[in-house]
Short mmCIF file of C-alpha atoms in Angstrom, two decimals:
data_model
loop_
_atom_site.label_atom_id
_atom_site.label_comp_id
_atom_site.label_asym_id
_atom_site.label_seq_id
_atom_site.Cartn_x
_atom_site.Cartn_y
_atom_site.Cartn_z
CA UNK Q 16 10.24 27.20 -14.55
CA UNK Q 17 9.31 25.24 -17.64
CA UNK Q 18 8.64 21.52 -17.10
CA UNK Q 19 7.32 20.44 -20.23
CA UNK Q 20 10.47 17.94 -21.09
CA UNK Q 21 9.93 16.43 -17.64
CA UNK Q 22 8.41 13.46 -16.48
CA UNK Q 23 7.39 15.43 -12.93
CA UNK Q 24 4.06 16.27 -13.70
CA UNK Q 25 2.94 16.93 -10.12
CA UNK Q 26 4.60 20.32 -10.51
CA UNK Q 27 3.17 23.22 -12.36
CA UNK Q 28 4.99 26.13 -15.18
CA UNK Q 29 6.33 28.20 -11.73
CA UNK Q 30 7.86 24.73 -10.66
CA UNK Q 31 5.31 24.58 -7.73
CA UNK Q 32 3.24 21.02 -6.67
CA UNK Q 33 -0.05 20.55 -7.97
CA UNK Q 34 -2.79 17.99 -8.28
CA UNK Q 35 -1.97 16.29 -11.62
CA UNK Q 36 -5.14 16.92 -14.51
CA UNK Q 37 -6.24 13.26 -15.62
CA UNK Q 38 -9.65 14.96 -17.31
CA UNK Q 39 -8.00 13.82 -20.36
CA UNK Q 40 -6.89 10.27 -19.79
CA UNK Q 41 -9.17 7.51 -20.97
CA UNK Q 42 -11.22 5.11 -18.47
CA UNK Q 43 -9.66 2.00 -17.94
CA UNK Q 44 -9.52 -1.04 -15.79
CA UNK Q 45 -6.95 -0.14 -13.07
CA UNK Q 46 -5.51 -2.68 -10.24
CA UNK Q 47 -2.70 -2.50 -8.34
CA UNK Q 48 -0.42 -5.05 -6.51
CA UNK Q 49 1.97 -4.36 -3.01
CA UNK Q 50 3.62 -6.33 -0.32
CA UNK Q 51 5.68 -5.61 2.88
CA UNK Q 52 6.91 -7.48 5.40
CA UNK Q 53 6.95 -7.57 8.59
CA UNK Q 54 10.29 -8.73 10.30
CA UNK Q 55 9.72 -10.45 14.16
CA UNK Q 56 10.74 -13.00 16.69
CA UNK Q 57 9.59 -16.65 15.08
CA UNK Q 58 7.89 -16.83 18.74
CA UNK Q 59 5.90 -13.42 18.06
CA UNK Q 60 4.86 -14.97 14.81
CA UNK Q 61 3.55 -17.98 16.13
CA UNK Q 62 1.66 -16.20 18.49
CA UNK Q 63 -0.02 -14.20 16.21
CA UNK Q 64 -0.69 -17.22 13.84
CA UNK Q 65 -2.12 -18.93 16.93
CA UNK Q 66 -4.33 -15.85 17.94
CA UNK Q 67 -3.19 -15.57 21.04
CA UNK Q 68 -1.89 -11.89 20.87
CA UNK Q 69 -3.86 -9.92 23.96
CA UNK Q 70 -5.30 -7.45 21.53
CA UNK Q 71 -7.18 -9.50 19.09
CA UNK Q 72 -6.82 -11.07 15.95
CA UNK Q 73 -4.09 -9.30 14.59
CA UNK Q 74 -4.19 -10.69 10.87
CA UNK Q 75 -8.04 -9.99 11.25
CA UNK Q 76 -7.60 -6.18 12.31
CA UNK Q 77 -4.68 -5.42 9.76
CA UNK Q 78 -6.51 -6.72 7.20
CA UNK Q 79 -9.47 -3.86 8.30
CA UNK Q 80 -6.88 -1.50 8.73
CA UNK Q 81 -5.18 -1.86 5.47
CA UNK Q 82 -9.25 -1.46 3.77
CA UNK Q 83 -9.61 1.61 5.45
CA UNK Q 84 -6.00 3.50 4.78
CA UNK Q 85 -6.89 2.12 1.03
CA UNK Q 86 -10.48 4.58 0.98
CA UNK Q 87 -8.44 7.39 2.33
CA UNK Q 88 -5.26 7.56 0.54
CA UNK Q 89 -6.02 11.16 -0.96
CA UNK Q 90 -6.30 12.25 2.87
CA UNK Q 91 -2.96 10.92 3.59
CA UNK Q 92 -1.38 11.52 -0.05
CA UNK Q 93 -1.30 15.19 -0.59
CA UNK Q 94 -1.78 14.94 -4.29
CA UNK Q 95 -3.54 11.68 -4.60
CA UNK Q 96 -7.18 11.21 -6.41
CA UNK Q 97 -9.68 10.59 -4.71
CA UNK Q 98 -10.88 7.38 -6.31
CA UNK Q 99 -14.25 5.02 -6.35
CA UNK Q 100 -12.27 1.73 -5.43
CA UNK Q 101 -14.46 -1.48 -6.87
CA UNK Q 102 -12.67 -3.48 -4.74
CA UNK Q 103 -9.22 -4.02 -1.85
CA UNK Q 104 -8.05 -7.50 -0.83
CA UNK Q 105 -5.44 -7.79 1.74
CA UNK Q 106 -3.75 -11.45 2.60
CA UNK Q 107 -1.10 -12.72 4.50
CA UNK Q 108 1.45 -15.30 4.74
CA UNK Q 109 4.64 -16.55 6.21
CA UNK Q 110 7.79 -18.05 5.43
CA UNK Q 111 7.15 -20.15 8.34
CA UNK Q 112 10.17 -18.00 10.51
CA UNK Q 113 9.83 -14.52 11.33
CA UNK Q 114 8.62 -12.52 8.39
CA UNK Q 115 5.11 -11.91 7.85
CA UNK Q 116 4.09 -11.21 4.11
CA UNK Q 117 1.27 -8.73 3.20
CA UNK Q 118 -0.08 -8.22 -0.18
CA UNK Q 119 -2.76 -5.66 -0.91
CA UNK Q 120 -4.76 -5.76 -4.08
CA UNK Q 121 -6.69 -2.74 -5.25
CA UNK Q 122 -8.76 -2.18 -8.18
CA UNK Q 123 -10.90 0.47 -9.16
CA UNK Q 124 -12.27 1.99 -12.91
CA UNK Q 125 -10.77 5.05 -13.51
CA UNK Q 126 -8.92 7.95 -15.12
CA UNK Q 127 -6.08 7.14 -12.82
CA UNK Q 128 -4.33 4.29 -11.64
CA UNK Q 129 -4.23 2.76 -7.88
CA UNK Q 130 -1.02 2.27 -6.84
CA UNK Q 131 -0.43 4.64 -3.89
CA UNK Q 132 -3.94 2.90 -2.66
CA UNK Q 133 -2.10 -0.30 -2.62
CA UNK Q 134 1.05 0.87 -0.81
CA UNK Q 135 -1.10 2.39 1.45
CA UNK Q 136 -2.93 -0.22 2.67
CA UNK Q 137 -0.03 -2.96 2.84
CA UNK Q 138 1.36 0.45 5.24
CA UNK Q 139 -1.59 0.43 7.62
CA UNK Q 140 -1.35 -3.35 7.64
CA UNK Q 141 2.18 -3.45 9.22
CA UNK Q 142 1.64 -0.54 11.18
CA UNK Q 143 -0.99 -1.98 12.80
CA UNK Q 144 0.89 -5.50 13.17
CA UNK Q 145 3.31 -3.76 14.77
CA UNK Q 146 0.65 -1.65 16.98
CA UNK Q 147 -1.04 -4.52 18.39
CA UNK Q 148 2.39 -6.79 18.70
CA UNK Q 149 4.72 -3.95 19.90
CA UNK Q 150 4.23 -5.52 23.75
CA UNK Q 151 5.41 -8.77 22.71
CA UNK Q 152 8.34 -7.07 20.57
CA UNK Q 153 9.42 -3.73 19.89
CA UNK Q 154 12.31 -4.74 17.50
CA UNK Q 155 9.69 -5.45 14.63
CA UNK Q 156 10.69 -4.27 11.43
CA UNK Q 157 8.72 -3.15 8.18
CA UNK Q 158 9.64 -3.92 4.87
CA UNK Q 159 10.80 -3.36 2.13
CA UNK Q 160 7.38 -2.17 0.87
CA UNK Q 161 6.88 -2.19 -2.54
CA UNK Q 162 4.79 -2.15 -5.79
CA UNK Q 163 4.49 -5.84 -7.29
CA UNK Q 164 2.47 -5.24 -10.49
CA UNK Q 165 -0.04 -2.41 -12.00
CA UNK Q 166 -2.53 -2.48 -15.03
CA UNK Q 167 -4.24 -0.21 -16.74
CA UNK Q 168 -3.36 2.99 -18.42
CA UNK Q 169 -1.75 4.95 -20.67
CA UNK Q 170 1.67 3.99 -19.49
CA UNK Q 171 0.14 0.23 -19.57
CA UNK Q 172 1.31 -3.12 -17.42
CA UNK Q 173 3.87 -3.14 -14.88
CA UNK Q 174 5.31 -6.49 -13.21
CA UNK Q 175 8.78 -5.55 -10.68
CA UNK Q 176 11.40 -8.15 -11.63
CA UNK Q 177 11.86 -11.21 -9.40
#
């Protein structure tokens, strides 16, 4: 199977997956933006504002969460890079309702960019909302999740529309 003409480079000349070769690409400053949200009962979200949640400080552990699952993404990502990340910032905010916003910012220097890192960690985020909230309300919903802006790279900037 002959891929050349494709953009699917995670797959090699007999069409099976591989581990992408970025020995080639050139250093660069990489960071990556995501958000989800997390969909609840205005009641569940004041609760959690007010830190009243039996578990903890929910905000406080997602935010830990979401640093860890960034540092592992290539164990969770079959054919992710491991990566030296410089730095992850996760933050959160409300529309003052029932959605929860989290944004994850990760930024490394690199042959290869840091996106998946950043979904990643918004995902651990609102899975552990949802884990430490799921007793006050099981009908929490996640997302959309989804890349908000990239740089660095050969393929350059990337901002998603409005």
């Amino acid at each position: 199977m002959d891929n050349t003409n494709s953009s699917l480079t995670h797959f090699n000349a007999e069409g099976r997956a591989r581990m992408v070769d970025v020995s080639d690409k050139s250093v660069t400053k990489r960071t990556a933006v995501a958000r989800t949200t997390v969909t609840m009962r205005p009641t569940t979200l004041a609760v959690i504002k007010e830190g009243k949640v039996g578990k903890g400080d929910v905000m406080a552990v997602a935010q830990v969460a979401g640093i860890m699952a960034a540092k592992q993404t290539s164990n969770w990502i079959p054919m992710c890079h491991p990566l030296p990340l410089s730095g992850i910032d996760i933050s959160f905010s409300d529309n003052g309702n029932n959605e929860l916003y989290i944004q994850g910012t990760v930024k490394t220097t690199g042959l290869t960019g840091v996106e998946m890192e950043a979904l990643t960690a918004v995902s651990a985020a609102a899975l552990t909302v949802y884990d430490m909230c799921k007793a006050i309300e099981k009908e929490m919903t996640i997302g959309p999740t989804l890349l908000i802006s990239k740089t660095g790279g050969k393929n350059g900037d990337y901002q998603a529309a409005d």
